[in-house]
């Protein structure tokens, strides 16, 4: 089977996905009988290129990695079109699946939610790494996907390369989750851990940005918006409905000083940004996101800076703890590929 794919947003995640796909393409063809063919790449900085006969990932990727524009892509294909906007790329590309990897807007979900709506409306599956739409527009996009008989998947949006969302979709179908606790943001893990080593907060934040851990706007990490969006996504998936934000409290780490961190260390404690939610008897969820002081008996205490971790308490199975990669291009690229594959190999 040949599957045509279009990419919107070709930054870290988009490039990570292309790189993993390039490495695994032949293996997937042999193992599952599916060949994924890239037909469009569209990005605000790099421009766009669309050719329904196919694009060469081996030539596209170096252009993106060098920070060049897609106008540099050379082809003899007369039908290849450059410079279209995302919506025009979607319409022209004849893609079966759209991979959406633009910035997360955690206030409105836009413009990504608009691209996803358009793609689903055109009966294209969507695989997205974007937190905004999955946190804020879950129910609407799920319904739109159902109406159009396509899938909307967003496994890469939480815990990066750790396959948490695909697991959640199946694991609790016959159980009730009662409580969730998560360490879900690498930027704050890293910043607080650096402060434990006496690094001033500003310098630690700068290093997190340079290492590529942060959102485009690092305040989204520091103020807890990113962690809150991830918590909402997990609860949306678990309850299969849109969770109302007004039952959740958010606090950032910006008021925590090196002195606070050091005095916690003297008591063998450390600060971490933690998401916590509990399910009330009527089935509704409430919770909070913010800095917590934790001791060495807490499993989150031992989680290294680039990892994420999550704990679930459920009625039948009890406690489950999962820890895995919270950052890395290769890992998030794999997560996107896993969602893509699951459309065709359920
Ligand atoms: N990085 C991670 O480890 C990670 C992990 C999981 C999920 N995510 C999520 O994945 C998404 C992408 O993250 P990233 O790290 O790849 O960000 P990134 O490196 O900044 O890449 C985003 C790319 O999308 C482009 N873009 C932004 N708005 C666009 C638009 N309207 N149309 C077309 N292209 C647009 C950007 O262009 P400009 O540079 O011109 O803005 C940029 O090239 C975000 O939603 C993020 O929250 C990231």
Coordinates of C-alpha atoms and ligand atoms in Angstrom, one line a residue:
X1 CA 0.0 0.0 0.0
X2 CA 1.3 3.5 -0.9
X3 CA 0.4 6.3 1.6
X4 CA 0.9 9.9 0.8
X5 CA 1.9 12.2 3.6
X6 CA 2.1 16.0 3.9
X7 CA 4.1 17.8 6.7
X8 CA 3.1 21.2 8.1
X9 CA 5.8 22.7 10.4
X10 CA 9.3 21.6 9.7
X11 CA 11.2 22.5 12.9
X12 CA 12.7 20.1 15.5
X13 CA 9.8 17.7 15.5
X14 CA 9.1 17.8 11.8
X15 CA 12.7 17.2 11.0
X16 CA 12.9 14.5 13.7
X17 CA 10.0 12.8 12.0
X18 CA 11.5 13.0 8.5
X19 CA 14.8 11.6 9.8
X20 CA 13.2 8.6 11.5
X21 CA 11.0 8.0 8.5
X22 CA 14.0 8.0 6.2
X23 CA 15.7 5.5 8.4
X24 CA 12.7 3.2 8.8
X25 CA 10.9 3.4 5.4
X26 CA 12.3 0.3 3.8
X27 CA 11.9 -1.7 7.0
X28 CA 8.2 -0.6 7.3
X29 CA 7.6 -1.6 3.7
X30 CA 9.0 -5.1 4.3
X31 CA 7.4 -5.6 7.7
X32 CA 3.9 -4.1 7.1
X33 CA 3.7 -3.7 3.3
X34 CA 3.2 0.1 3.5
X35 CA 5.3 2.7 1.7
X36 CA 5.0 6.2 3.0
X37 CA 5.6 8.9 0.4
X38 CA 6.2 12.5 1.3
X39 CA 4.2 14.8 -1.1
X40 CA 4.3 18.2 0.7
X41 CA 6.4 20.1 3.2
X42 CA 5.1 23.5 4.4
X43 CA 6.8 25.7 7.0
X44 CA 6.7 29.4 7.8
X45 CA 10.5 29.9 7.8
X46 CA 11.5 27.4 5.1
X47 CA 8.6 28.0 2.7
X48 CA 6.9 25.1 1.0
X49 CA 7.2 22.5 -1.8
X50 CA 4.4 20.2 -3.0
X51 CA 4.5 17.4 -5.6
X52 CA 1.9 14.7 -5.6
X53 CA 4.4 12.3 -7.4
X54 CA 6.6 12.5 -4.3
X55 CA 9.5 14.4 -2.8
X56 CA 12.9 13.0 -1.9
X57 CA 13.4 13.1 1.9
X58 CA 17.2 12.6 1.4
X59 CA 17.3 16.0 -0.4
X60 CA 14.6 17.9 1.7
X61 CA 16.2 17.1 5.1
X62 CA 19.6 18.6 4.5
X63 CA 18.0 21.8 3.2
X64 CA 15.9 22.1 6.4
X65 CA 18.8 21.1 8.7
X66 CA 21.0 23.8 7.0
X67 CA 18.3 26.4 7.7
X68 CA 17.8 27.0 4.0
X69 CA 14.6 27.6 2.1
X70 CA 12.7 24.9 0.2
X71 CA 13.2 27.0 -3.0
X72 CA 16.6 25.2 -3.0
X73 CA 14.9 21.9 -3.6
X74 CA 15.8 20.8 -7.2
X75 CA 13.5 18.6 -9.2
X76 CA 12.6 17.8 -12.8
X77 CA 9.0 17.2 -11.8
X78 CA 7.0 19.9 -13.8
X79 CA 4.1 19.5 -11.4
X80 CA 6.1 20.5 -8.4
X81 CA 4.8 23.7 -6.8
X82 CA 6.7 25.9 -4.4
X83 CA 5.6 28.7 -2.1
X84 CA 2.0 27.7 -1.3
X85 CA 0.5 28.3 2.2
X86 CA -0.5 25.4 4.4
X87 CA -4.1 25.2 3.3
X88 CA -3.2 25.4 -0.4
X89 CA -0.6 22.6 0.2
X90 CA -3.3 20.4 1.8
X91 CA -5.6 20.8 -1.1
X92 CA -3.0 20.3 -3.9
X93 CA -1.0 17.5 -2.3
X94 CA -3.5 14.7 -2.5
X95 CA -2.0 13.5 0.8
X96 CA -3.8 10.8 2.8
X97 CA -2.3 11.9 6.1
X98 CA -1.2 15.3 7.4
X99 CA 1.5 15.6 10.0
X100 CA 1.0 18.8 11.9
X101 CA 4.0 20.1 13.8
X102 CA 3.6 23.8 14.1
X103 CA 3.9 25.8 17.4
X104 CA 1.6 25.0 20.3
X105 CA -0.8 27.9 21.0
X106 CA -2.0 27.1 24.5
X107 CA -4.6 29.9 24.5
X108 CA -6.6 29.2 21.4
X109 CA -5.0 26.2 19.6
X110 CA -4.8 28.3 16.4
X111 CA -3.7 28.3 13.7
X112 CA -3.0 24.6 14.1
X113 CA -6.6 23.8 15.0
X114 CA -7.7 25.4 11.7
X115 CA -5.2 23.3 9.7
X116 CA -6.4 20.2 11.5
X117 CA -10.1 21.1 10.8
X118 CA -9.3 21.7 7.2
X119 CA -7.5 18.4 6.8
X120 CA -10.1 16.3 8.6
X121 CA -12.8 18.1 6.5
X122 CA -10.9 17.0 3.4
X123 CA -11.0 13.4 4.8
X124 CA -7.3 13.3 5.5
X125 CA -6.0 11.7 8.7
X126 CA -4.1 13.9 11.0
X127 CA -1.1 13.1 13.2
X128 CA -0.1 16.1 15.3
X129 CA 2.5 16.8 17.9
X130 CA 0.7 20.0 18.9
X131 CA -0.6 20.4 22.5
X132 CA -3.0 23.3 21.8
X133 CA -5.7 21.6 19.8
X134 CA -5.5 18.3 21.7
X135 CA -5.9 20.2 25.0
X136 CA -8.5 22.8 23.9
X137 CA -10.3 21.4 20.9
X138 CA -10.3 17.7 21.7
X139 CA -14.0 17.0 21.5
X140 CA -14.7 19.0 18.4
X141 CA -11.8 17.5 16.4
X142 CA -12.6 14.0 17.6
X143 CA -16.2 14.4 16.4
X144 CA -15.0 15.9 13.1
X145 CA -12.6 13.0 12.5
X146 CA -15.5 10.5 13.2
X147 CA -17.9 12.3 10.9
X148 CA -15.3 12.1 8.1
X149 CA -14.2 8.5 8.9
X150 CA -10.6 9.5 9.5
X151 CA -8.3 9.6 12.6
X152 CA -7.0 12.5 14.7
X153 CA -3.9 11.3 16.7
X154 CA -1.6 13.3 18.9
X155 CA 0.6 10.8 20.8
X156 CA 3.7 13.0 20.4
X157 CA 2.1 15.8 22.4
X158 CA 2.7 14.3 25.8
X159 CA 5.9 12.6 27.1
X160 CA 7.6 12.9 23.7
X161 CA 9.0 9.5 22.8
X162 CA 7.2 7.6 25.6
X163 CA 4.1 5.9 24.1
X164 CA 1.8 7.1 26.8
X165 CA -1.2 8.3 24.9
X166 CA -1.5 5.2 22.7
X167 CA -1.2 3.1 25.9
X168 CA -3.9 5.2 27.7
X169 CA -6.4 4.7 24.8
X170 CA -6.4 1.0 25.5
X171 CA -5.2 0.3 29.0
X172 CA -8.2 1.7 31.0
X173 CA -11.1 0.9 28.7
X174 CA -12.5 -1.4 31.4
X175 CA -11.2 0.3 34.5
X176 CA -11.6 3.8 36.2
X177 CA -8.6 6.0 36.8
X178 CA -9.0 7.8 40.1
X179 CA -5.8 9.9 40.3
X180 CA -3.0 11.0 38.0
X181 CA 0.3 12.6 39.0
X182 CA 2.9 13.6 36.4
X183 CA 6.3 15.1 35.9
X184 CA 5.7 16.2 32.4
X185 CA 7.9 19.2 31.5
X186 CA 11.6 18.9 30.7
X187 CA 12.4 22.6 30.8
X188 CA 11.3 23.1 34.4
X189 CA 13.0 19.8 35.4
X190 CA 16.2 21.0 33.9
X191 CA 16.0 24.6 35.3
X192 CA 15.3 23.4 38.9
X193 CA 18.0 20.8 38.7
X194 CA 20.5 23.4 37.5
X195 CA 19.5 25.7 40.4
X196 CA 20.3 22.8 42.7
X197 CA 23.9 23.0 41.3
X198 CA 23.9 26.7 42.2
X199 CA 23.3 28.0 38.7
X200 CA 21.2 31.3 38.7
X201 CA 17.7 30.8 37.3
X202 CA 18.3 33.1 34.3
X203 CA 21.3 31.2 33.1
X204 CA 19.6 27.8 33.6
X205 CA 16.6 29.0 31.5
X206 CA 19.0 30.2 28.8
X207 CA 20.7 26.8 28.8
X208 CA 17.3 25.0 28.6
X209 CA 16.4 27.1 25.5
X210 CA 19.8 26.5 23.9
X211 CA 19.4 22.8 24.4
X212 CA 16.1 22.9 22.6
X213 CA 14.0 21.7 25.6
X214 CA 11.7 24.7 25.7
X215 CA 8.6 25.8 23.8
X216 CA 9.2 28.6 21.3
X217 CA 8.0 30.9 24.2
X218 CA 9.8 29.6 27.3
X219 CA 7.3 31.3 29.6
X220 CA 4.8 28.6 28.6
X221 CA 7.0 26.1 30.3
X222 CA 8.0 28.2 33.3
X223 CA 4.4 29.4 34.1
X224 CA 3.0 25.8 33.9
X225 CA 0.9 26.3 30.8
X226 CA 2.7 23.4 29.0
X227 CA 2.3 21.0 31.9
X228 CA -1.4 22.0 32.3
X229 CA -2.0 21.4 28.6
X230 CA -0.5 17.9 28.9
X231 CA -2.6 17.1 31.9
X232 CA -5.7 18.3 30.0
X233 CA -4.8 16.1 27.0
X234 CA -4.4 13.0 29.3
X235 CA -7.8 13.7 31.0
X236 CA -9.5 14.4 27.6
X237 CA -8.2 11.0 26.3
X238 CA -9.2 9.1 29.5
X239 CA -12.7 10.6 29.8
X240 CA -13.1 10.9 26.0
X241 CA -14.6 14.4 26.5
X242 CA -13.3 18.0 26.8
X243 CA -12.3 18.8 30.3
X244 CA -13.2 22.3 31.6
X245 CA -10.1 24.3 32.6
X246 CA -11.9 26.1 35.4
X247 CA -11.5 23.1 37.7
X248 CA -7.7 23.3 37.6
X249 CA -5.3 25.7 39.3
X250 CA -1.9 26.6 37.8
X251 CA 1.2 28.1 39.3
X252 CA 4.6 28.7 37.7
X253 CA 8.2 28.2 39.0
X254 CA 9.3 31.8 38.4
X255 CA 9.0 32.8 42.1
X256 CA 11.3 30.0 43.2
X257 CA 14.8 31.3 44.0
X258 CA 18.2 29.5 44.2
X259 CA 18.0 30.1 47.9
X260 CA 14.6 28.2 48.1
X261 CA 16.1 25.3 46.1
X262 CA 19.2 25.2 48.2
X263 CA 17.3 25.2 51.5
X264 CA 15.2 22.3 50.2
X265 CA 18.4 20.5 49.3
X266 CA 19.7 20.8 52.9
X267 CA 16.6 18.8 53.9
X268 CA 17.2 16.2 51.1
X269 CA 14.3 17.6 49.2
X270 CA 13.9 19.1 45.7
X271 CA 11.4 21.2 43.8
X272 CA 9.7 19.8 40.7
X273 CA 6.8 21.1 38.6
X274 CA 4.1 18.5 39.2
X275 CA 0.6 17.9 37.7
X276 CA -1.9 16.3 39.9
X277 CA -5.6 15.5 39.2
X278 CA -8.2 13.5 41.1
X279 CA -11.5 12.2 39.9
X280 CA -14.6 13.0 41.9
X281 CA -17.4 10.6 42.5
X282 CA -19.6 12.2 39.8
X283 CA -16.8 11.4 37.3
X284 CA -15.5 15.0 36.9
X285 CA -11.8 15.9 37.4
X286 CA -10.1 18.6 39.3
X287 CA -6.5 19.3 40.0
X288 CA -3.5 21.6 40.0
X289 CA -0.1 22.2 38.3
X290 CA 2.7 23.8 40.2
X291 CA 6.0 23.5 42.0
X292 CA 6.0 20.8 44.8
X293 CA 8.7 20.0 47.3
X294 CA 9.4 16.3 47.2
X295 CA 11.7 13.9 49.1
X296 CA 13.7 10.8 48.1
X297 CA 10.7 8.5 48.8
X298 CA 8.9 10.1 45.8
X299 CA 9.8 8.3 42.5
X300 CA 9.8 11.7 40.8
X301 CA 12.8 12.7 43.0
X302 CA 15.1 10.4 41.0
X303 CA 13.9 11.2 37.5
X304 CA 16.7 12.7 35.4
X305 CA 16.3 16.1 33.8
X306 CA 15.4 14.9 30.2
X307 CA 13.0 12.2 31.3
X308 CA 9.3 12.5 32.1
X309 CA 7.3 10.3 34.5
X310 CA 3.6 9.6 35.3
X311 CA 1.7 7.7 38.0
X312 CA -1.9 6.4 37.7
X313 CA -4.1 5.0 40.4
X314 CA -7.1 3.1 39.2
X315 CA -10.0 1.2 40.7
X316 CA -9.1 -2.3 39.6
X317 CA -5.4 -2.3 38.7
X318 CA -4.1 0.0 41.4
X319 CA -0.8 1.9 40.9
X320 CA 1.1 2.1 37.6
X321 CA 4.3 4.1 37.2
X322 CA 5.8 4.9 33.8
X323 CA 9.0 6.8 33.0
X324 CA 10.6 7.6 29.7
X325 CA 12.1 10.2 27.3
X326 CA 10.6 13.6 27.6
X327 CA 12.8 15.2 25.0
X328 CA 14.8 14.4 21.8
X329 CA 14.2 14.7 18.1
X330 CA 14.6 11.1 17.3
X331 CA 12.2 10.1 20.1
X332 CA 9.4 12.5 19.2
X333 CA 9.9 11.6 15.5
X334 CA 9.3 8.0 16.4
X335 CA 6.2 8.9 18.3
X336 CA 4.7 10.6 15.2
X337 CA 5.7 7.6 13.1
X338 CA 4.0 5.2 15.6
X339 CA 0.7 7.2 15.3
X340 CA 1.0 7.3 11.5
X341 CA 1.6 3.5 11.4
X342 CA -1.3 2.8 13.7
X343 CA -3.8 4.3 11.2
X344 CA -2.9 1.5 8.8
X345 CA -1.8 -1.3 11.2
X346 CA -4.3 -1.1 14.1
Ligands
LIG1 N1 10.5 19.9 20.6 C1 9.9 18.8 21.3 O1 10.7 18.0 21.9 C2 8.5 18.6 21.2 C3 8.0 17.4 21.8 C4 6.6 17.2 21.7 C5 5.7 18.1 21.2 N2 6.2 19.3 20.6 C6 5.3 20.2 20.0 O2 5.5 20.0 18.6 C7 5.3 21.2 17.9 C8 6.6 21.6 17.1 O3 7.7 21.7 18.1 P1 9.1 22.0 17.5 O4 10.0 21.8 18.7 O5 9.4 21.3 16.3 O6 9.0 23.6 17.2 P2 9.9 24.4 16.2 O7 11.3 23.8 16.1 O8 9.8 25.8 16.6 O9 9.2 24.1 14.8 C9 8.0 24.6 14.5 C10 8.0 24.9 13.0 O10 6.7 25.3 12.6 C11 6.8 26.5 11.8 N3 5.5 27.1 11.9 C12 5.0 27.9 12.9 N4 3.8 28.4 12.6 C13 3.5 27.9 11.3 C14 2.4 28.1 10.4 N5 1.4 28.8 10.7 N6 2.5 27.4 9.2 C15 3.6 26.7 8.8 N7 4.7 26.6 9.6 C16 4.6 27.1 10.9 C17 7.9 27.3 12.5 O11 8.3 28.3 11.6 P3 8.9 29.6 12.4 O12 10.3 29.2 12.8 O13 9.0 30.6 11.3 O14 8.0 30.0 13.5 C18 8.9 26.2 12.7 O15 9.7 25.9 11.6 C19 5.0 22.2 19.0 O16 3.6 22.3 19.0 C20 5.5 21.6 20.3 O17 4.7 22.0 21.4 C21 7.6 19.5 20.7

